[in-house]
Coordinates of N, CA and C in Angstrom, one line a residue:
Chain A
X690 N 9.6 15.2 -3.2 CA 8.8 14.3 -2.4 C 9.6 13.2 -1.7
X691 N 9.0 12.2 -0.9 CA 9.5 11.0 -0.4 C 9.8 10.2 -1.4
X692 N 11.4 9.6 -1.3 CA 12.3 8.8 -1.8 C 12.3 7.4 -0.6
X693 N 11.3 6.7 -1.6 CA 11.4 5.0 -0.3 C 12.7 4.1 -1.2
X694 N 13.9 3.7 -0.5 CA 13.9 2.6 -1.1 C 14.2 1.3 -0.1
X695 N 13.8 0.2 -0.8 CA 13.9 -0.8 -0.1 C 14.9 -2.0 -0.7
X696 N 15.6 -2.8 0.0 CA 16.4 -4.0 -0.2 C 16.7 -4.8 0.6
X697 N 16.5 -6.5 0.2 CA 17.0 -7.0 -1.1 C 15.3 -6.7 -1.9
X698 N 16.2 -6.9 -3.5 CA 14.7 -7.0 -4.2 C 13.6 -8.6 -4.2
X699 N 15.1 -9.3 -3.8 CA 14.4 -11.2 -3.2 C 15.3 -11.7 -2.1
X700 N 14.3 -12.2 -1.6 CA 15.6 -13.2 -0.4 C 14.8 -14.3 -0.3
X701 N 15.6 -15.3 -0.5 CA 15.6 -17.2 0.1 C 16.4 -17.5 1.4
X702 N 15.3 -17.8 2.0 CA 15.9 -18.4 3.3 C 15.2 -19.7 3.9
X703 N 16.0 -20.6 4.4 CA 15.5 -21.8 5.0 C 14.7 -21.5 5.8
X704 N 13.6 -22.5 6.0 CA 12.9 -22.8 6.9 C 13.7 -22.5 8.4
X705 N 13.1 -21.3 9.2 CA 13.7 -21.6 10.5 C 14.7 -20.6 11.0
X706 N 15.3 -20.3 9.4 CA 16.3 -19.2 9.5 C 15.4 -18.0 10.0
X707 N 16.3 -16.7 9.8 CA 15.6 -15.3 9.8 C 15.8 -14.6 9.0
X708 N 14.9 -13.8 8.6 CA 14.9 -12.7 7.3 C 15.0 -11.4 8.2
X709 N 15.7 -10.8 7.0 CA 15.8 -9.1 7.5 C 15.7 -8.3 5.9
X710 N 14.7 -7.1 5.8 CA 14.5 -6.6 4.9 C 14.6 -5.1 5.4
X711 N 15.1 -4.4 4.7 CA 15.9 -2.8 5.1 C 15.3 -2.1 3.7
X712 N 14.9 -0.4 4.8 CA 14.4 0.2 3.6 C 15.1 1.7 4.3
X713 N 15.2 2.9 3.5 CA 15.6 4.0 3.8 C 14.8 4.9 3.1
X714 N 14.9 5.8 3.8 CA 13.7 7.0 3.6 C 14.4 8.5 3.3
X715 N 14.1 9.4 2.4 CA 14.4 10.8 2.0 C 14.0 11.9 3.2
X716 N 12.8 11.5 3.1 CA 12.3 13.2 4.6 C 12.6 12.8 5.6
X717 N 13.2 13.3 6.1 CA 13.2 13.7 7.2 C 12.2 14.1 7.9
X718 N 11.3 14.4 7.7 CA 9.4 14.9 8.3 C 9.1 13.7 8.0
X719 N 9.2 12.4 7.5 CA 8.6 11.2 7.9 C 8.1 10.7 9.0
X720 N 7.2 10.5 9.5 CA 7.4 9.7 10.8 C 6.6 8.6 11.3
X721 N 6.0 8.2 10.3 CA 5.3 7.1 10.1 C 5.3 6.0 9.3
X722 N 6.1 4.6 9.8 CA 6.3 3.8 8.5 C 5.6 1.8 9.2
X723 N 4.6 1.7 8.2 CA 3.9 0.4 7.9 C 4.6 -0.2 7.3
X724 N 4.4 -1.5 7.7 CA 5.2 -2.8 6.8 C 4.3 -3.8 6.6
X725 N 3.9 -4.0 5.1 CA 2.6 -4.8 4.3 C 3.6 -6.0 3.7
X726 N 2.3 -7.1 3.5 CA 2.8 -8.4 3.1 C 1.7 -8.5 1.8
X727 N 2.3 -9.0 1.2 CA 1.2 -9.1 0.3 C 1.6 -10.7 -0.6
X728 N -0.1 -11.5 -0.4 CA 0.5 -13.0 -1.5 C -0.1 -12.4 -2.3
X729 N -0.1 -13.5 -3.1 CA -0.5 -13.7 -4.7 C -2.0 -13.4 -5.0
X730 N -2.4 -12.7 -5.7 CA -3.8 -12.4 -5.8 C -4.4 -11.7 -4.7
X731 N -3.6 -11.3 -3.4 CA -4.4 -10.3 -2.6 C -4.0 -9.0 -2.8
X732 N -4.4 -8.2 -1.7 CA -4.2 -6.9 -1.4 C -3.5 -6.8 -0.3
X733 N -1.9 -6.0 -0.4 CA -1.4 -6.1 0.7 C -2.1 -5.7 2.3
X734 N -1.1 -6.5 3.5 CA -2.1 -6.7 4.5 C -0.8 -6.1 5.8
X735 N -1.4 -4.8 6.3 CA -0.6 -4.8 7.4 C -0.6 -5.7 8.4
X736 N 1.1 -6.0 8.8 CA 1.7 -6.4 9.6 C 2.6 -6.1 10.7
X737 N 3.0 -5.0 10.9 CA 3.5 -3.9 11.7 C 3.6 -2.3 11.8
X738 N 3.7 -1.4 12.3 CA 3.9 -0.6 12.0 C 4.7 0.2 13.0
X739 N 5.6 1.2 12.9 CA 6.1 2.1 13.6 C 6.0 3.0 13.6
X740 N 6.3 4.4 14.6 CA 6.2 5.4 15.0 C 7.5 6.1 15.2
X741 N 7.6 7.4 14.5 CA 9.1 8.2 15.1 C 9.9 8.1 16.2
X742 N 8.5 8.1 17.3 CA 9.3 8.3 18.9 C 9.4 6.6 19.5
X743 N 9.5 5.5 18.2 CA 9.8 4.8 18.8 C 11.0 4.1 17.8
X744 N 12.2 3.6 19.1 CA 13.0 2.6 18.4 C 13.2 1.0 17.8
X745 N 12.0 0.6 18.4 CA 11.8 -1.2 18.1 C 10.2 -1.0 18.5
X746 N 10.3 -2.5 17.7 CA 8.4 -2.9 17.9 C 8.7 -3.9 18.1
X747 N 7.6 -5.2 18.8 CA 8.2 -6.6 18.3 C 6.7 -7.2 18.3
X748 N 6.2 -8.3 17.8 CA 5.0 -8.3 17.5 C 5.2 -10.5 17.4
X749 N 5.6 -11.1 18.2 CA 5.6 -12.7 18.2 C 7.0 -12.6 17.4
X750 N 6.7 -13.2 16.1 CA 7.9 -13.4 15.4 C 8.7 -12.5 14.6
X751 N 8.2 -10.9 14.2 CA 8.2 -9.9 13.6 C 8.7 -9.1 14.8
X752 N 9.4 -8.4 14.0 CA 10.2 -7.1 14.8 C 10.1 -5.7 13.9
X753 N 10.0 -4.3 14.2 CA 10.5 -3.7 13.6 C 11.5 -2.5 13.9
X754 N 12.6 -1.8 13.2 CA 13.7 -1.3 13.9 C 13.5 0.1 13.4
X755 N 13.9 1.1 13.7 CA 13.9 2.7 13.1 C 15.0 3.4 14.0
X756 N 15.8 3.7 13.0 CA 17.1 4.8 13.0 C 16.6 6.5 12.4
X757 N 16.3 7.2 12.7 CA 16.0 8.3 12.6 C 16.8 9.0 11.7
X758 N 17.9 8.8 12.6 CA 19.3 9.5 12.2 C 19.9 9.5 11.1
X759 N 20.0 7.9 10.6 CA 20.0 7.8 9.6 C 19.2 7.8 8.7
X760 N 17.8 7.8 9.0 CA 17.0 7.6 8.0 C 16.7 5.6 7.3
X761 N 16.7 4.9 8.5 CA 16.2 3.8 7.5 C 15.8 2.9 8.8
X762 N 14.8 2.3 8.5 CA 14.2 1.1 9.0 C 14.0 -0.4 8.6
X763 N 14.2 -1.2 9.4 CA 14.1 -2.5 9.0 C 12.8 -3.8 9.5
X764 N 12.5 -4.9 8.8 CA 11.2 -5.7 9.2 C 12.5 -7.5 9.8
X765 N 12.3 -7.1 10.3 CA 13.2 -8.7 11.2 C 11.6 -9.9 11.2
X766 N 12.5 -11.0 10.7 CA 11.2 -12.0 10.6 C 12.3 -12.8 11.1
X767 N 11.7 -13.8 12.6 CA 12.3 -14.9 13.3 C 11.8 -16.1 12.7
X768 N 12.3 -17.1 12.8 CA 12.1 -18.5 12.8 C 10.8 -19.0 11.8
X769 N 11.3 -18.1 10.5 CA 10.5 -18.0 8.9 C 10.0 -19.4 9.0
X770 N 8.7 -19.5 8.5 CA 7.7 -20.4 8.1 C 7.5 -20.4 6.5
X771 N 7.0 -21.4 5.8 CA 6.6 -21.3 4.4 C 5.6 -20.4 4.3
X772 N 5.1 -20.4 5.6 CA 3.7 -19.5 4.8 C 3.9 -17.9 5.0
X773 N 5.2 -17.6 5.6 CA 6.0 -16.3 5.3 C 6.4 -15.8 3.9
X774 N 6.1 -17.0 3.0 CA 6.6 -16.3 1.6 C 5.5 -15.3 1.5
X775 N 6.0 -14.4 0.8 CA 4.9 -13.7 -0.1 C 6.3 -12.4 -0.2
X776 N 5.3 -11.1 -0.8 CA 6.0 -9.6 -1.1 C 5.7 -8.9 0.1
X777 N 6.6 -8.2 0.5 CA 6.7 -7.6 1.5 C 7.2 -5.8 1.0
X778 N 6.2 -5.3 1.4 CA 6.8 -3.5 1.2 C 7.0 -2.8 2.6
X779 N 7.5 -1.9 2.6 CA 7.4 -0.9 3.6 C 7.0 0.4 2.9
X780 N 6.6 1.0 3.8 CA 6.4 2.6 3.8 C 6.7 4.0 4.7
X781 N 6.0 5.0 3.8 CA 6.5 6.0 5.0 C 5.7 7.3 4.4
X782 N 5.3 8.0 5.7 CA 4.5 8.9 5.3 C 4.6 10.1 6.2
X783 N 4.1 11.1 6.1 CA 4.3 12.1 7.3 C 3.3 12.7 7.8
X784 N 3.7 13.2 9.1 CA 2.6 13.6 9.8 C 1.4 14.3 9.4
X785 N 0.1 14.4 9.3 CA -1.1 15.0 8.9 C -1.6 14.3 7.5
X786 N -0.8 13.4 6.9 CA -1.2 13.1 5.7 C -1.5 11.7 5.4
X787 N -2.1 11.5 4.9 CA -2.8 9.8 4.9 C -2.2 9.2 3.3
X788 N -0.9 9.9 3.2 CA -0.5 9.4 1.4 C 0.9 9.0 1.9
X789 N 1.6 7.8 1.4 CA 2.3 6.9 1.6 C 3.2 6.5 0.4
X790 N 4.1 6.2 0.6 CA 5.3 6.1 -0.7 C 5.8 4.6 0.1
X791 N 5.6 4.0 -1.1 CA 6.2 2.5 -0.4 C 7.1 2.1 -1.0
X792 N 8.0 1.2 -0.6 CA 9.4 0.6 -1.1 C 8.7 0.0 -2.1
X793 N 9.6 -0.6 -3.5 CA 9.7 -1.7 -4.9 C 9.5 -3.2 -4.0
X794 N 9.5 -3.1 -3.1 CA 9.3 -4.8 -2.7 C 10.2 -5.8 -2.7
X795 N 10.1 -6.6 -1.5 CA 11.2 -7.6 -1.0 C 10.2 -9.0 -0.9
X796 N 10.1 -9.4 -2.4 CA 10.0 -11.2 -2.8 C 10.6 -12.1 -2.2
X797 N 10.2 -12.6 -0.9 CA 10.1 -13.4 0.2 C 10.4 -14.9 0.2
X798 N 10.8 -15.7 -0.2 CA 10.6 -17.2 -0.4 C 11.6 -18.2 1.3
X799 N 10.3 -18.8 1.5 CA 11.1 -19.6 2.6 C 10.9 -21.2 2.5
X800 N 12.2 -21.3 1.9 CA 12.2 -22.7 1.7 C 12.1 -23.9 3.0
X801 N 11.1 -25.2 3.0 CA 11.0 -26.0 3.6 C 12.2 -27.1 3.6
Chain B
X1490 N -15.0 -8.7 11.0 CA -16.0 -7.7 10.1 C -15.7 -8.3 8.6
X1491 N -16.4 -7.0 7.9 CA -15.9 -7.3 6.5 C -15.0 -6.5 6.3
X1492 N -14.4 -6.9 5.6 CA -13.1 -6.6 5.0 C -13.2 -5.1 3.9
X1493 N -12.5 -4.4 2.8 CA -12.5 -3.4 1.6 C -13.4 -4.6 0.9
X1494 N -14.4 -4.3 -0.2 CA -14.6 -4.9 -0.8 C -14.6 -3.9 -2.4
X1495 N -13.9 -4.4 -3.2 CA -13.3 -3.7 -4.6 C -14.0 -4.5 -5.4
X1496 N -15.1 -4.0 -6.5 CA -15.7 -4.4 -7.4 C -15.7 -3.7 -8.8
X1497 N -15.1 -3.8 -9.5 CA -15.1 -6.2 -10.4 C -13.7 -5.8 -9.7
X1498 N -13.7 -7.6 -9.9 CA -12.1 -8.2 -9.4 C -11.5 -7.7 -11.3
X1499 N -12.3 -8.0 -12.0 CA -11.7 -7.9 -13.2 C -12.1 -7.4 -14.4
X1500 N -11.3 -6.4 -15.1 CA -11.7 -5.6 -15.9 C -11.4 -5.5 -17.4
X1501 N -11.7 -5.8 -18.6 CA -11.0 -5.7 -19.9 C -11.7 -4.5 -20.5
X1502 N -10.6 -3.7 -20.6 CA -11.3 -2.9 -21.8 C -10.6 -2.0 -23.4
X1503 N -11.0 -1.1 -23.7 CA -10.6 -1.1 -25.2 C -9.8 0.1 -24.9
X1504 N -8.8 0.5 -25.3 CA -8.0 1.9 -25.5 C -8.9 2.8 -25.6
X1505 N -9.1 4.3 -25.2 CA -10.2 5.4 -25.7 C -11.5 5.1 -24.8
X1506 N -11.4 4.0 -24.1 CA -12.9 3.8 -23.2 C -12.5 4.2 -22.0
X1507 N -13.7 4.6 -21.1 CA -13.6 5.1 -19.4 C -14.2 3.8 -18.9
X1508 N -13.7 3.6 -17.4 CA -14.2 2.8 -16.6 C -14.0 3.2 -15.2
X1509 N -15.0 2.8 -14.5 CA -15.3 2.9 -13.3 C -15.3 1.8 -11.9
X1510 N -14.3 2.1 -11.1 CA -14.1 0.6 -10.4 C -14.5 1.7 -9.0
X1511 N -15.0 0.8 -8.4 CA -15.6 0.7 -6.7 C -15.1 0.0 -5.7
X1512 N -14.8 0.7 -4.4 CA -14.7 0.8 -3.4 C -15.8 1.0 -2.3
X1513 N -15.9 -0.2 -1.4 CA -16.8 0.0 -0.2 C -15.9 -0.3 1.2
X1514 N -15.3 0.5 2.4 CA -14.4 0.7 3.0 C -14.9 -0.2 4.0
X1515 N -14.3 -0.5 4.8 CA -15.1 -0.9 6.4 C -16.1 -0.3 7.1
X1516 N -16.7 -0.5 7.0 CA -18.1 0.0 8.3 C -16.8 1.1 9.3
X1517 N -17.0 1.9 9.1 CA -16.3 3.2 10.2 C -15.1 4.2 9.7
X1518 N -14.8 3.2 8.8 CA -13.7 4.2 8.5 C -13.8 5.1 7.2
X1519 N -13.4 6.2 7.7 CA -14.0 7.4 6.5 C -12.9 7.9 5.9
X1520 N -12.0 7.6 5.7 CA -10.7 7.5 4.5 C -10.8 6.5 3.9
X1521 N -10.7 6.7 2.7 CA -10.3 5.7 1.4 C -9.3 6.2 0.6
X1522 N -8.5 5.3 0.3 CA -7.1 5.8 -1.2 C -7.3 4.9 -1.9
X1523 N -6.4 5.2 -3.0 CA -6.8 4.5 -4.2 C -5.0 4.5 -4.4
X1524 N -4.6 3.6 -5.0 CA -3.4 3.2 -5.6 C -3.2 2.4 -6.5
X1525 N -1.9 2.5 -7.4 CA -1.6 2.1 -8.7 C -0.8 1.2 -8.6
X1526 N -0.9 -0.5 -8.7 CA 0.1 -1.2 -8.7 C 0.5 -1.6 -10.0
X1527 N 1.4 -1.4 -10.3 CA 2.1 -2.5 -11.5 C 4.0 -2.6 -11.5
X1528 N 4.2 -3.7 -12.0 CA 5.4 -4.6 -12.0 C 6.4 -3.4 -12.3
X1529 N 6.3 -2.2 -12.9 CA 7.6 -1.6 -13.3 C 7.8 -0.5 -12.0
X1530 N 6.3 0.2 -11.6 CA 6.4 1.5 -11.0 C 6.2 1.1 -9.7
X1531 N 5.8 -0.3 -8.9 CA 5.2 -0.4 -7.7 C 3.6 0.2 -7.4
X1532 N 4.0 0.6 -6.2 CA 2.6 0.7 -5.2 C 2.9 3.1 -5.4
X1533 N 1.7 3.0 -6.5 CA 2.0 4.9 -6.8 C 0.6 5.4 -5.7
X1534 N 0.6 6.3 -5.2 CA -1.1 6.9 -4.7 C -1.6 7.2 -5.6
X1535 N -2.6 7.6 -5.5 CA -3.4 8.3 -6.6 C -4.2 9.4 -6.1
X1536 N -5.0 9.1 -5.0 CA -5.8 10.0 -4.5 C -6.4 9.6 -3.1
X1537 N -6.7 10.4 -2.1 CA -7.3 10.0 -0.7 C -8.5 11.0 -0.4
X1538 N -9.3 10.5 -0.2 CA -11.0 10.8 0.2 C -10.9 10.6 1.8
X1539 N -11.6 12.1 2.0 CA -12.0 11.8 3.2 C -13.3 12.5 3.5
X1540 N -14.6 12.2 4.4 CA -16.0 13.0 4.5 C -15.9 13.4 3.0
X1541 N -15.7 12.6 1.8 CA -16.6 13.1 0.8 C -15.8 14.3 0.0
X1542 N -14.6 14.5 0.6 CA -13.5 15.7 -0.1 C -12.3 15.3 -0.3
X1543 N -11.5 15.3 -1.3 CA -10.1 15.0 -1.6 C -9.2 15.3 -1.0
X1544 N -8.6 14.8 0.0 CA -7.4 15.6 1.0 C -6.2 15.5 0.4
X1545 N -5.5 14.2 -0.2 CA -5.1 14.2 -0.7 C -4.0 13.4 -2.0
X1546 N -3.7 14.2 -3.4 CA -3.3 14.0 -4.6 C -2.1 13.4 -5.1
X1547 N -2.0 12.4 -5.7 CA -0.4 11.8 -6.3 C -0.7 12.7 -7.3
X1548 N 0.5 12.2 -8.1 CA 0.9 12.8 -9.1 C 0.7 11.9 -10.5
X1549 N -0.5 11.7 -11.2 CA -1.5 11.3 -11.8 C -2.4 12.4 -12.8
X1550 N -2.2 11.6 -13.9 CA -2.8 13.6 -14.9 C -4.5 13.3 -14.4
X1551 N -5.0 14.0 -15.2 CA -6.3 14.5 -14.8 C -7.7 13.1 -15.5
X1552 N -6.9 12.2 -15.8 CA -8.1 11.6 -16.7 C -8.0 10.4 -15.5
X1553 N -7.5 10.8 -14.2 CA -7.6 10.1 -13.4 C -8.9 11.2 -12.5
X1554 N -9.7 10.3 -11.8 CA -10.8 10.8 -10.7 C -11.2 10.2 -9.6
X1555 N -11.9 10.7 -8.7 CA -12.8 9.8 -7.9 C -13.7 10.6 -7.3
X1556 N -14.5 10.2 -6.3 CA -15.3 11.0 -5.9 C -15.6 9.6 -4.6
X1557 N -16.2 10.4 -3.7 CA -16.7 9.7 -2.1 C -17.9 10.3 -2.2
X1558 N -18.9 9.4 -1.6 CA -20.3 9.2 -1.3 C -20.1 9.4 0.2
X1559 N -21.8 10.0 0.7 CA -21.8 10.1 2.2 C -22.0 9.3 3.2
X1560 N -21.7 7.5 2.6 CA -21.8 6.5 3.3 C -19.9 5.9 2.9
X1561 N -19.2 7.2 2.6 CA -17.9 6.7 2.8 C -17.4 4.9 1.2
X1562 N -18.2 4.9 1.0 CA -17.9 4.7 -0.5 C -17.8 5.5 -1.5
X1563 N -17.1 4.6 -2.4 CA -15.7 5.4 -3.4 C -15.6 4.5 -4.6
X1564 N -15.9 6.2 -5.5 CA -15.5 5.2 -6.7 C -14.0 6.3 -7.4
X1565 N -13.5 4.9 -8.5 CA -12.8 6.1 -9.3 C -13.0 6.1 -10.3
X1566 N -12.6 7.3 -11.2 CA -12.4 6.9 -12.8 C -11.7 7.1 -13.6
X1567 N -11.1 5.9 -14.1 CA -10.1 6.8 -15.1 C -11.1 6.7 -17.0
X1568 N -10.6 7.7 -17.6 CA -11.1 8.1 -18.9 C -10.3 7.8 -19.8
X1569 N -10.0 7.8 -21.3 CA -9.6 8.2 -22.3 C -8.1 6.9 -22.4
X1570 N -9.1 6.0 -21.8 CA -8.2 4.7 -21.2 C -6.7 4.5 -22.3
X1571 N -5.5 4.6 -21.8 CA -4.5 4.1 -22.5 C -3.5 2.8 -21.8
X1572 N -3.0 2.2 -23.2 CA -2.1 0.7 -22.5 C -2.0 0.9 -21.2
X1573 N -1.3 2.0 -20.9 CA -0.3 1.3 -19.5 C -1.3 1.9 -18.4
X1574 N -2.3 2.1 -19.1 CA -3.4 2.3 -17.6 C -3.7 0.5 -17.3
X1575 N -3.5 -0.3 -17.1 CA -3.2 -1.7 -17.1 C -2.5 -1.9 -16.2
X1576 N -3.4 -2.3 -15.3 CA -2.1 -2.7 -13.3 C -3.4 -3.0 -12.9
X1577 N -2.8 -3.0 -11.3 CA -4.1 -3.6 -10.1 C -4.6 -2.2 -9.7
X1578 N -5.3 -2.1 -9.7 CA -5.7 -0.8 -8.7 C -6.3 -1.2 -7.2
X1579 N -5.6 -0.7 -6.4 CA -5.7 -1.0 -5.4 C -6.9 0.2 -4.0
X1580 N -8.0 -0.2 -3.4 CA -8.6 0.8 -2.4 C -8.2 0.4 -1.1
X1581 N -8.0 1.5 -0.3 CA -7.5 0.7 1.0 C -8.6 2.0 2.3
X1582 N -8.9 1.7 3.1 CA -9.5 2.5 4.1 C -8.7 2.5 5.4
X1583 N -8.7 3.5 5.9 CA -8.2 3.3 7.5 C -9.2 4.5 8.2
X1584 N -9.2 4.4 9.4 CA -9.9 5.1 10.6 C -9.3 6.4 10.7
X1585 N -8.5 7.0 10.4 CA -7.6 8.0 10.1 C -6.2 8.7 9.8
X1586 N -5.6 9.9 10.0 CA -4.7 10.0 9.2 C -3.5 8.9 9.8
X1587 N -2.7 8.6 9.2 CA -1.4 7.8 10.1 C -1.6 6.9 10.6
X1588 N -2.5 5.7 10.4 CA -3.5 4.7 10.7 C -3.3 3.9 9.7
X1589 N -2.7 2.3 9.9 CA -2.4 1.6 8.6 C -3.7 1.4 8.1
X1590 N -3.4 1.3 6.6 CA -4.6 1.2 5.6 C -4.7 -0.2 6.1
X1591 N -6.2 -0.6 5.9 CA -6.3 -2.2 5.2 C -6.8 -2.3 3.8
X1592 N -6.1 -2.7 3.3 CA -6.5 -2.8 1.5 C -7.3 -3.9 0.8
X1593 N -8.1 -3.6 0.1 CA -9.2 -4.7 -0.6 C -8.3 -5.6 -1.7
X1594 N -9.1 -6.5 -2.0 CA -8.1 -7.3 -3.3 C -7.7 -6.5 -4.2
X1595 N -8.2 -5.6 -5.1 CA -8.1 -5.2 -6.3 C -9.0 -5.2 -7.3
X1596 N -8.7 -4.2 -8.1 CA -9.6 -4.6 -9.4 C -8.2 -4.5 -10.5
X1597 N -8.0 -6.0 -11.1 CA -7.5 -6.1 -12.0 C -7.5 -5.4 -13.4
X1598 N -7.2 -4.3 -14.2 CA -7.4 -3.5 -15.1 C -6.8 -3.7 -16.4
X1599 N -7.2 -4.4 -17.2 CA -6.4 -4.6 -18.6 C -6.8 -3.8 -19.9
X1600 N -5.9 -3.2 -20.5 CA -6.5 -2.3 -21.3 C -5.9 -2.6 -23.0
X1601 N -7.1 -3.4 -24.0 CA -6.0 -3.6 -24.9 C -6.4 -3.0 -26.2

């Protein structure tokens, strides 16, 4: 089956800075991959997503990148806010199937 | 709108007991999953409902269940409750296949 992995497992970054979290994927027949945030006591909450036949997304401050080739995609966060902390996963799933293998998670802290 | 709504937020129960946690999806959308979060394994599937039939299965033994109603509510159940059945269980609905989920808070599941 699908092999998600994702890194760093935490990143600290100043207020202002930018975050970048990278995840790589096993199938090749992937072609679908969401990027969820999730705080404390909720349920993660889509915030981007991408598509095979595309190479970038950008969404205000959020970006997202997909390499096919290689197999791995990335969530670009610009000019990080505090209230950007939380856990962040990615996923990936393949076409016709509504079942999803998500990265171990990238614990977010943006210091003021 | 309203949001997943996952009922109880919170669950204690005894080793050897079943319980039943609920899912009510958004008004429209007729997929629901179910997922297993906890600190060691992450975010695992478990199972996806769609019109009321199982499309499709994680890899989860059998004392795991669910079933979908024809108003697209969902419950699941697990049985013959052991420790590490203990994590968040997560429902999430989307409008269809390859369609980011939106996920409900959780039902917290403690088993002691």
């Amino acid at each position: 089956g699908e092999n998600v992995e994702q890194h760093p497992s935490t990143l600290s970054v100043q207020e202002g800075d930018s975050a970048v979290i990278k995840c790589t994927y096993s199938d090749s027949a992937s072609n679908y991959f969401p990027w969820y945030k999730q705080e404390l006591g909720k349920g993660p909450q889509l915030i981007i997503d991408i598509r095979s036949n595309v190479g970038e997304k950008k969404d205000q401050r959020i970006a997202v990148t997909l390499n096919k080739t290689a197999k791995h995609f990335s969530l670009h966060i610009t000019e990080t806010q505090p209230e950007d902390s939380a856990v962040y996963f990615c996923a990936a799933s393949r076409a016709n199937f509504n079942k999803f293998y998500f990265g171990s998670g990238t614990k977010l802290n943006v210091k003021p | 709108k309203a949001g997943v709504t996952q009922t109880p937020r919170y669950l204690i129960k005894t080793r050897g007991q079943q319980v039943t946690l609920s899912c009510s999806p958004i008004s429209g959308h007729r997929s629901v999953s179910w997922y297993q979060q906890t600190p060691g394994q992450g975010l695992q599937f478990l199972f996806e409902y769609f019109s009321e039939t199982q499309r499709n299965k994680g890899n989860f033994p059998g004392r795991f269940s669910g079933r979908q109603f024809s108003n697209s509510r969902s419950e699941m159940n697990v049985s013959t409750l052991e420790l590490g059945d203990s994590a968040l269980y997560l429902c999430a609905s989307s409008v269809g296949q390859q369609y980011g989920y939106t996920f409900g808070s959780g039902t917290r599941l403690t088993v002691v």
